[in-house]
XYZ file of C-alpha atoms in Angstrom:
417
model
C 18.207 20.356 8.134
C 20.687 17.410 7.973
C 19.625 14.755 10.525
C 23.176 13.992 11.606
C 23.561 17.409 12.936
C 20.207 17.768 14.394
C 20.282 14.654 16.529
C 24.006 14.839 17.523
C 24.195 14.463 21.183
C 20.462 14.816 21.809
C 19.323 12.427 24.415
C 16.528 12.831 27.091
C 17.370 11.979 30.705
C 14.955 9.094 30.387
C 17.014 7.763 27.509
C 20.209 7.900 29.768
C 18.354 6.007 32.440
C 17.323 3.395 29.964
C 20.902 2.794 28.946
C 21.998 2.468 32.621
C 19.136 0.181 33.540
C 19.817 -2.238 30.695
C 23.436 -2.879 31.818
C 24.326 -6.027 33.679
C 26.072 -3.964 36.431
C 23.060 -1.926 37.335
C 19.968 -4.067 36.519
C 16.439 -2.581 37.292
C 14.733 -3.699 40.450
C 11.908 -6.074 39.847
C 8.458 -4.541 40.003
C 5.174 -6.068 40.380
C 2.931 -6.799 37.375
C -0.107 -4.658 36.879
C -3.429 -6.433 37.101
C -5.416 -6.428 33.740
C -7.858 -3.826 35.065
C -5.001 -1.405 35.753
C -3.457 -2.006 32.307
C -6.671 -1.301 30.707
C -7.302 1.817 32.662
C -3.817 3.137 31.841
C -4.437 2.555 28.188
C -7.740 4.479 28.161
C -6.621 7.388 30.214
C -2.919 7.607 29.388
C -0.051 7.217 31.716
C -0.599 7.781 35.319
C 1.765 10.159 37.306
C 5.085 8.490 37.821
C 4.398 8.529 41.533
C 1.621 6.026 40.940
C 3.015 3.826 38.147
C 6.683 2.804 37.829
C 8.397 3.048 34.447
C 8.160 -0.716 34.087
C 4.452 -0.580 34.676
C 4.042 2.309 32.158
C 5.774 0.035 29.677
C 3.305 -2.653 30.364
C 0.480 -0.246 29.763
C 1.808 0.369 26.291
C 2.577 -3.375 25.883
C -0.998 -4.544 26.379
C -2.654 -2.700 23.455
C 0.189 -3.186 21.124
C 0.023 -7.001 21.766
C -3.804 -6.758 21.020
C -3.070 -4.784 17.758
C -0.391 -7.393 16.600
C -2.835 -10.283 17.149
C -5.570 -8.406 15.311
C -3.360 -7.551 12.315
C -1.982 -10.994 12.082
C -5.488 -12.313 12.013
C -6.297 -9.841 9.103
C -3.295 -10.929 7.269
C -4.314 -14.653 7.628
C -7.661 -13.870 6.143
C -6.135 -11.969 3.171
C -3.569 -14.623 2.602
C -6.227 -17.290 2.440
C -7.895 -15.808 -0.625
C -7.335 -17.816 -3.884
C -5.858 -14.700 -5.554
C -3.546 -13.895 -2.702
C -0.533 -14.507 -4.988
C -1.545 -11.297 -6.762
C -0.642 -9.196 -3.754
C 1.650 -11.447 -1.873
C 4.482 -8.917 -1.979
C 2.374 -6.319 -0.045
C 1.387 -9.061 2.544
C 5.103 -9.656 3.072
C 5.880 -6.114 3.537
C 3.070 -5.549 6.001
C 4.090 -8.670 7.996
C 7.619 -7.443 8.070
C 6.431 -4.173 9.441
C 4.461 -6.108 12.183
C 7.555 -8.058 13.095
C 9.718 -4.865 13.157
C 7.085 -3.424 15.735
C 7.274 -6.512 17.772
C 11.114 -6.437 17.895
C 11.095 -2.716 18.640
C 8.658 -3.184 21.512
C 10.914 -5.841 23.178
C 14.154 -4.066 22.485
C 14.023 -0.995 24.679
C 12.196 0.248 27.776
C 10.199 2.869 25.529
C 9.968 0.317 22.705
C 6.150 -0.385 22.845
C 4.988 3.248 22.473
C 7.196 3.429 19.311
C 5.976 -0.083 18.193
C 2.385 1.315 18.128
C 3.476 3.918 15.537
C 4.746 1.137 13.366
C 1.520 -0.860 13.876
C -0.577 2.110 12.897
C 1.409 2.391 9.578
C 0.816 -1.424 8.997
C -2.842 -0.927 9.671
C -2.968 1.917 7.187
C -1.425 -0.309 4.444
C -3.613 -3.173 5.290
C -6.820 -1.030 5.271
C -5.962 0.338 1.971
C -5.205 -3.046 0.434
C -8.456 -4.506 1.839
C -10.657 -1.609 0.574
C -9.028 -1.870 -2.887
C -9.610 -5.599 -2.939
C -13.229 -5.018 -2.077
C -13.614 -2.609 -4.939
C -11.989 -5.070 -7.354
C -14.333 -7.881 -6.196
C -17.302 -5.631 -7.090
C -16.111 -5.242 -10.651
C -18.161 -7.180 -13.250
C -16.240 -10.325 -13.683
C -13.616 -9.125 -10.995
C -9.906 -8.598 -12.057
C -10.055 -11.884 -14.125
C -12.030 -9.961 -16.668
C -8.813 -8.254 -17.667
C -7.050 -11.579 -18.352
C -7.230 -13.353 -21.645
C -7.006 -17.015 -22.032
C -3.647 -17.833 -20.584
C -3.970 -21.508 -19.712
C -1.110 -22.293 -22.202
C 1.449 -20.189 -20.352
C 3.821 -21.508 -17.771
C 2.725 -21.217 -14.018
C 5.401 -18.431 -13.559
C 4.354 -16.369 -16.571
C 0.613 -16.985 -15.775
C 1.283 -15.552 -12.233
C 2.959 -12.433 -13.681
C 0.002 -11.828 -15.999
C -2.440 -12.334 -13.153
C -0.613 -9.817 -10.853
C -0.515 -7.339 -13.569
C -4.287 -7.689 -14.227
C -5.065 -7.513 -10.549
C -2.987 -4.307 -10.134
C -4.752 -2.867 -13.152
C -8.112 -3.606 -11.719
C -7.104 -1.778 -8.486
C -5.920 1.188 -10.475
C -9.168 1.256 -12.429
C -11.089 1.423 -9.260
C -8.966 4.089 -7.601
C -8.629 6.323 -10.714
C -11.827 5.524 -12.617
C -9.744 5.075 -15.685
C -10.118 2.782 -18.727
C -8.655 -0.769 -18.674
C -6.146 0.013 -21.262
C -4.698 3.023 -19.361
C -4.834 0.996 -16.049
C -2.768 -1.819 -17.794
C -0.016 0.723 -18.751
C 0.037 1.946 -15.286
C 0.211 -1.570 -13.897
C 3.237 -2.256 -16.213
C 5.094 0.877 -14.964
C 4.339 -0.152 -11.345
C 5.896 -3.500 -12.026
C 8.973 -1.852 -13.456
C 9.185 0.296 -10.143
C 8.890 -2.998 -8.103
C 11.568 -4.574 -10.056
C 13.910 -1.545 -9.382
C 13.502 -1.858 -5.704
C 10.279 0.196 -4.953
C 8.145 -1.565 -2.205
C 4.809 -2.889 -3.525
C 3.123 -0.887 -0.830
C 4.341 2.245 -2.679
C 4.241 1.350 -6.330
C 0.619 1.747 -7.170
C 0.464 4.952 -5.247
C 3.454 6.298 -7.251
C 1.462 5.579 -10.345
C -1.659 7.319 -9.044
C 0.391 10.343 -8.157
C 2.172 10.243 -11.529
C -1.197 10.316 -13.357
C -2.350 13.342 -11.501
C 0.922 15.338 -11.797
C 1.218 14.643 -15.550
C -1.938 16.681 -16.105
C 0.037 19.918 -15.357
C 3.828 19.110 -15.312
C 6.263 17.636 -17.858
C 7.278 14.014 -17.710
C 10.902 15.061 -17.180
C 10.171 16.156 -13.691
C 7.195 13.781 -12.697
C 8.951 10.572 -13.551
C 12.036 11.058 -11.201
C 9.811 12.439 -8.360
C 7.390 9.598 -8.511
C 10.323 7.077 -8.685
C 11.507 8.501 -5.359
C 8.108 8.374 -3.556
C 7.775 6.006 -0.698
C 4.520 5.630 1.356
C 5.255 5.027 4.981
C 3.389 5.228 8.271
C -0.086 6.665 8.074
C 0.590 8.582 4.795
C -2.261 8.518 2.108
C -2.570 9.824 -1.463
C -3.213 13.361 -0.483
C -0.072 13.450 1.567
C 2.034 12.431 -1.372
C 0.371 14.944 -3.671
C 0.901 17.802 -1.162
C 4.693 17.006 -1.088
C 5.331 16.245 -4.757
C 3.301 19.223 -6.143
C 5.903 21.479 -4.420
C 8.765 19.418 -5.586
C 7.874 19.844 -9.239
C 9.749 23.126 -8.898
C 13.062 21.244 -8.761
C 15.057 21.382 -12.003
C 14.272 18.093 -13.838
C 17.951 17.127 -14.174
C 18.494 17.712 -10.427
C 15.454 15.414 -9.629
C 16.819 12.803 -11.960
C 20.224 12.919 -10.348
C 18.574 12.575 -6.835
C 16.563 9.604 -8.055
C 19.599 7.851 -9.696
C 21.435 8.382 -6.360
C 18.768 6.394 -4.539
C 17.014 9.240 -2.677
C 13.473 8.492 -1.417
C 10.727 11.074 -0.618
C 8.657 10.189 2.485
C 5.549 12.168 3.562
C 5.208 12.326 7.162
C 1.600 13.133 8.318
C 1.376 15.050 11.587
C 5.052 14.641 12.813
C 8.291 13.003 11.841
C 7.892 10.336 14.517
C 4.942 8.889 12.566
C 7.455 7.671 9.881
C 10.568 7.457 12.124
C 9.155 6.269 15.494
C 12.724 6.193 16.943
C 12.400 10.030 17.069
C 9.307 9.700 19.557
C 9.950 11.931 22.484
C 12.764 13.909 20.820
C 11.605 17.456 21.396
C 14.039 18.918 18.915
C 12.176 17.079 16.138
C 8.670 18.062 17.137
C 8.273 21.332 15.288
C 10.442 20.433 12.282
C 8.986 20.637 8.782
C 11.315 18.151 7.214
C 14.502 16.357 7.442
C 17.211 14.897 5.180
C 18.427 11.665 6.584
C 21.822 11.265 5.020
C 22.672 7.700 5.964
C 19.320 6.514 4.702
C 19.137 8.940 1.768
C 15.554 9.908 2.938
C 13.909 13.151 2.498
C 11.128 13.422 5.082
C 8.489 16.135 4.791
C 5.726 16.763 7.306
C 2.185 17.368 6.318
C -0.714 18.509 8.351
C -4.294 17.539 8.155
C -6.870 20.255 9.258
C -10.394 19.951 10.036
C -12.776 21.104 7.343
C -9.969 20.760 4.595
C -9.829 17.766 2.356
C -6.131 18.299 1.449
C -3.255 18.363 3.803
C -0.802 21.221 3.836
C 2.892 21.449 4.314
C 4.251 23.342 7.241
C 6.202 25.492 4.691
C 6.765 25.086 1.042
C 10.378 25.763 1.561
C 10.874 22.493 3.470
C 10.862 19.901 0.738
C 13.099 22.035 -1.584
C 15.426 22.896 1.268
C 15.819 19.188 2.166
C 16.317 18.214 -1.490
C 19.134 20.832 -1.773
C 20.876 19.086 1.176
C 20.477 15.697 -0.559
C 21.826 17.301 -3.742
C 24.968 18.734 -1.996
C 25.522 15.538 -0.028
C 25.092 13.072 -3.061
C 25.778 14.958 -6.282
C 28.126 17.596 -5.105
C 28.310 19.647 -8.313
C 27.566 22.695 -6.236
C 28.353 22.913 -2.562
C 28.416 25.515 0.269
C 32.216 25.444 -0.028
C 32.223 26.970 -3.593
C 33.916 30.382 -3.572
C 31.340 31.995 -5.691
C 28.543 30.854 -3.243
C 30.538 32.088 -0.163
C 31.024 35.384 -1.855
C 27.367 35.839 -2.573
C 26.499 34.739 1.000
C 29.006 37.334 2.434
C 27.504 39.945 0.155
C 24.061 39.352 1.440
C 25.240 39.300 5.057
C 27.193 42.569 4.686
C 24.103 44.100 2.930
C 21.915 43.116 5.786
C 19.673 40.920 3.600
C 20.384 37.860 5.850
C 18.814 39.488 8.858
C 19.455 39.069 12.571
C 16.326 37.560 14.314
C 14.590 36.262 11.051
C 17.651 34.575 9.583
C 19.737 33.649 12.735
C 19.980 29.929 11.657
C 21.744 31.065 8.512
C 24.177 33.530 10.314
C 25.473 31.537 13.289
C 25.873 27.977 14.608
C 22.712 26.952 16.443
C 23.767 26.416 19.971
C 21.374 23.433 20.551
C 21.261 21.825 17.108
C 24.968 22.328 16.033
C 23.722 23.431 12.717
C 26.183 24.627 9.985
C 25.094 28.241 8.890
C 26.784 27.947 5.431
C 25.263 24.574 4.588
C 21.939 25.728 5.924
C 22.083 28.931 3.801
C 23.135 26.857 0.755
C 19.886 24.745 1.113
C 17.712 27.675 1.960
C 18.813 30.024 -0.675
C 18.288 27.226 -3.397
C 14.771 26.708 -2.073
C 14.097 30.419 -2.184
C 15.416 30.746 -5.680
C 13.116 27.884 -6.814
C 10.073 29.569 -5.214
C 10.923 32.895 -6.844
C 11.814 34.459 -3.472
C 14.471 37.276 -3.855
C 14.951 38.087 -0.214
C 18.760 37.243 -0.641
C 19.461 38.994 -3.932
C 23.205 38.049 -4.251
C 22.440 34.341 -3.546
C 19.434 34.473 -5.970
C 21.744 35.789 -8.697
C 24.204 32.966 -7.884
C 21.624 30.298 -8.334
C 20.190 31.912 -11.347
C 23.505 31.550 -12.913
C 23.780 27.886 -12.034
C 20.199 27.035 -12.772
C 19.014 29.519 -15.276
C 15.289 28.964 -15.930
C 14.646 26.589 -13.147
C 12.623 28.998 -11.162
C 10.233 29.297 -14.005
C 10.037 25.537 -14.344
C 12.198 25.059 -17.359
C 12.797 21.355 -17.649
C 15.888 21.919 -19.684
C 17.569 23.850 -16.843
C 21.099 22.582 -16.035
C 21.891 20.899 -12.697
């Protein structure tokens, strides 16, 4: 579902109060500061009823633990930056530091900022923990990462730094993937290319790890554009990325390449969308959504769920990542759109034949009263996802897509887009 439609006009009553309270004409009344004991109790047991704590005091309760988290994470960053080889991962340190500063700014910007800031801080901690764990593994290698570097004393300082960064990344990939040094160095070079093309360093090595796994079963033509688009945000880990991209290998290779060239990014969202977009915290309309395409950011968000007793997360539905990719394709590429006469004729045929059913398919028949969704655009995205999954519930639309992407449903990389 296109996010511009989903969130159009959706504000909670609390949000409206925030905007009023922040104006100079109606400033909030001063409320007493909570003592530290009350702040600690509120943090342990959750917000007290509003009759006991004011809104201002509730914000303080979120502010206290967030401030502690920021101080702790900044200390962790200082320790990592003090290492003699910190220049090998300084890009990741900058990205983590920027996320902490973003959390600090978010906390101070609105009345509900600190709970949202804690989500950003959880993401920063995930990145930092992953980096620290991989550094520990590298340090345990015989000779450490320097064992992968030949005598490079004759090189200029700038070139020497590039060589050392590549060796350090290769050592991290060796530890994570249990692969040979030669393969790790090739992966490290590709990761460097991703970084040079704008991929954050906190995502580049993960993209290479996912690429290595997907290449065992899928052609390079689809794997390369998908891993170019992958971005690790919030608490997402390797298994989240694999869960999302495995399903997205069903996209036609040319379509995936077009999305990558257009600057689309794929962001796994563990648990809920707010874990990678904290500004949506408290937005009830987003809580049960399996994915979004955020048009103004060119982001394709897909929710994953981790279940007890299962090592691998699952998607809420396999349709979701393909549906959102179809929205991105229509929005950015535009070769096929929901305005095409042939598409509209196929949709009308399935409607008239009763294949787009009342009840089950209401979102694809009529405008959603709350979300202001566009039924034709939603049918466009959903029917393409169904086609790629081999679902023939809408036969006329399946035939339409088969004509456009013949062979795509069977994974033919030469299918046209």
